[in-house]
């Protein structure tokens, strides 16, 4: 494993693994943000950079103090710092170039590009998308030009951007994932990897990596071994209990979790009375999945210490605030981009306004407020982890 | 013209045929840059219910008045939402999108073929062609007389020929039956309609590219040289260009939701490589995997 630093590094050197109990101090409050946000030696999922707003000694601790500059930056670890917590989700924003002048990509916290595989893939037969109540189904089938083409064609463009680009990686075997990660390692313009593990593992009879803790941990560990790139792993909502899976991924060395991918679903063409999608099965996204995604972030936040980036049905600031409240440090906007490509940038502005309105110097204090209070050794609270239909 | 996100004001809305609506919007930014064959992606209602925009061809675009029109059928909640708009209401429009029809500068005679609502896809080309001094024949097919596009909505100079399935107006039978009579006259043909109609049309014109139309006109210039798949030059040489439909997500090429299979074995994005394609670019026959297997050999 190489140990080059290639992404903008935060000025604070962090320990690699932080014991869970060190996080017991949060959620942080505006009134006590001084000292608890970036106390040396402790790790919070969001780190405020010294010299900008919120650093100890630079701003008053009370709301009466003169307005301190706002800092919405998010430190994911391994030097990956987003300028703000609003990201765009894989598969909904292509390679960052398709929306052209309509969207100023440099104002987005980070871009997760379309799922990338070792070899080019043509994807599934059409129709591939259809609208559903409050959402949509997609079955793109991971159409992409393969990792080499992505590196050649897009990485040079990304290098010129201020926005971080995270390559979403998919595969059919551990070997696939490892090889894609190996090729991305050290490529200028690639700021991190997001593992899409909602893919069938051909070696295991097509069982998805994401639904099995040992497979999810296994592929994470294997990728971790070959790259120093910041590693985010994307959880699937199509599981009975996400917690052991999230834990296994954390233990395997992931820097962060992203949650969630789409929910499995189908649609029927009412006229033909046949499956509507060419692939029969599709992934449900959009506002319809938000309560499910919220629940999964809520559950996950109580069992892991690494940062969580929330995804699912975000269409307005309120959704972002809800995800922060259940423990996410950042959020990705997906399907809503199709209706409103300017939404991600507007959310950045609206979040900044909201923080100012609340007298905050960062969104840090908004994180985790809806989580049950932690007791004792940091074991997950019994409250709020059950799912009892 | 690069795409833009604009706010357009509804000026007029009418039901021109049963469940088919024609709406005019004031959108000068789009009216002056759009070309026939391109489309707009329009936001509907509020996000909690309908999450996707709806794509509509430019039915007409008038740079002088700044007006654009769209023509659609009410097929669900999204399109019904549009019919409830009142003059003065504003909609959020992304456009112009996709690649336009490519008319060879030497073409004098254009044959337009439309099936039902497919008229919305080729209608604007009639305006463009007449403006450029070309002659236009429009062949139109529908199930019956009550679904025939009103001739009053077409420029007088267009020769309008109708076919109905039940014979209640014009030729009894399919619109594709009419094509052979005009093939020799036409330099280029442009079609929009249901997939089976376009597939049938592709069979009608198959193999005639060599001796007909622009291919003949262009014998001297660039004969023998083969143009890149999907290039503007290749499309100009194709006797027939078709405007395709597909369910869409983003409409800008980002989501890969809108593909049709190309004869090169690569999925083609209707929103980006299309919606207009040269007839030879689209794999009309065979399943997805059959075309892939064939392209691989
Ligand atoms: C058209 C489409 C394509 C997608 N492609 C990918 C992909 O390649 N990799 C991935 O990890 N997630 C993919 N996703 C899932 C999204 O990144 C996101 O997790 C999901 O849509 C939920 O967020 P949303 O409700 O905001 O859309 C895709 C989603 C859509 C709608
Ligand atoms: S609709 Fe998204 S790529 Fe065409």
Coordinates of C-alpha atoms and ligand atoms in Angstrom, one line a residue, chain A residues 88-92 112-116 128-129 136-140 142-143 168-170 194-198 234-235 258-263 283-290 311-315 323 332-338, chain B residues 249 254-257, ligand 1:
Chain A
X88 CA -24.7 14.7 -6.2
X89 CA -25.5 11.0 -6.3
X90 CA -24.0 8.4 -8.6
X91 CA -25.9 7.8 -11.8
X92 CA -27.9 11.0 -11.7
X112 CA -20.2 10.9 -7.4
X113 CA -19.9 9.8 -11.0
X114 CA -21.7 7.0 -12.8
X115 CA -20.9 3.4 -11.6
X116 CA -17.7 2.3 -13.2
X128 CA -34.9 1.6 -18.3
X129 CA -36.7 4.3 -16.4
X136 CA -38.9 6.5 -10.2
X137 CA -37.6 3.1 -11.1
X138 CA -34.4 2.7 -13.0
X139 CA -32.6 -0.3 -14.4
X140 CA -29.7 1.2 -16.3
X142 CA -24.4 -0.1 -15.1
X143 CA -23.8 1.0 -18.6
X168 CA -18.5 5.1 -8.0
X169 CA -17.1 1.6 -8.5
X170 CA -19.1 -1.6 -9.3
X194 CA -17.5 5.0 -3.5
X195 CA -18.0 1.3 -3.6
X196 CA -21.4 0.3 -5.1
X197 CA -21.7 -3.1 -3.5
X198 CA -25.4 -3.6 -4.5
X234 CA -22.6 2.5 -0.2
X235 CA -25.2 0.6 1.8
X258 CA -23.0 6.4 2.0
X259 CA -26.6 5.4 2.5
X260 CA -28.6 4.4 0.6
X261 CA -28.8 2.9 -2.8
X262 CA -32.1 2.3 -4.5
X263 CA -34.8 0.0 -3.2
X283 CA -34.3 0.5 -8.3
X284 CA -36.7 2.8 -6.6
X285 CA -35.4 6.3 -5.8
X286 CA -36.9 9.7 -5.1
X287 CA -39.0 11.2 -2.3
X288 CA -40.8 7.8 -1.9
X289 CA -37.8 6.2 -0.3
X290 CA -36.8 9.0 2.1
X311 CA -28.8 9.6 0.2
X312 CA -32.5 9.2 -0.7
X313 CA -35.3 11.4 -1.9
X314 CA -33.8 14.8 -1.1
X315 CA -35.8 17.6 -2.7
X323 CA -30.6 13.6 7.5
X332 CA -26.3 13.4 -1.8
X333 CA -29.0 14.6 -4.1
X334 CA -30.0 12.2 -6.8
X335 CA -33.3 11.9 -8.6
X336 CA -34.4 15.4 -7.8
X337 CA -31.7 16.7 -10.1
X338 CA -33.7 15.5 -13.1
Chain B
X249 CA -34.9 10.8 -16.8
X254 CA -26.4 11.9 -17.7
X255 CA -28.6 9.0 -16.6
X256 CA -28.5 6.7 -19.6
X257 CA -32.2 6.0 -19.1
Ligands
LIG1 C1 -30.9 6.7 -13.1 C2 -30.2 6.3 -11.8 C3 -28.9 5.7 -12.0 C4 -28.2 5.3 -10.8 N1 -27.0 4.7 -11.0 C5 -26.2 4.4 -9.9 C6 -24.9 3.9 -10.0 O1 -24.4 3.7 -11.1 N2 -24.2 3.6 -8.9 C7 -24.8 3.8 -7.6 O2 -24.1 3.5 -6.6 N3 -26.0 4.3 -7.5 C8 -26.8 4.6 -8.6 N4 -28.0 5.2 -8.4 C9 -28.6 5.4 -7.1 C10 -28.4 6.8 -6.6 O3 -27.0 7.2 -6.5 C11 -29.0 7.0 -5.2 O4 -28.4 6.2 -4.3 C12 -30.5 6.7 -5.3 O5 -31.1 7.2 -6.5 C13 -31.3 7.4 -4.1 O6 -31.2 8.8 -4.1 P1 -32.4 9.7 -4.7 O7 -33.6 9.3 -4.1 O8 -32.0 11.1 -4.3 O9 -32.3 9.5 -6.1 C14 -28.7 5.5 -9.5 C15 -30.0 6.2 -9.4 C16 -30.7 6.6 -10.6 C17 -32.0 7.2 -10.4

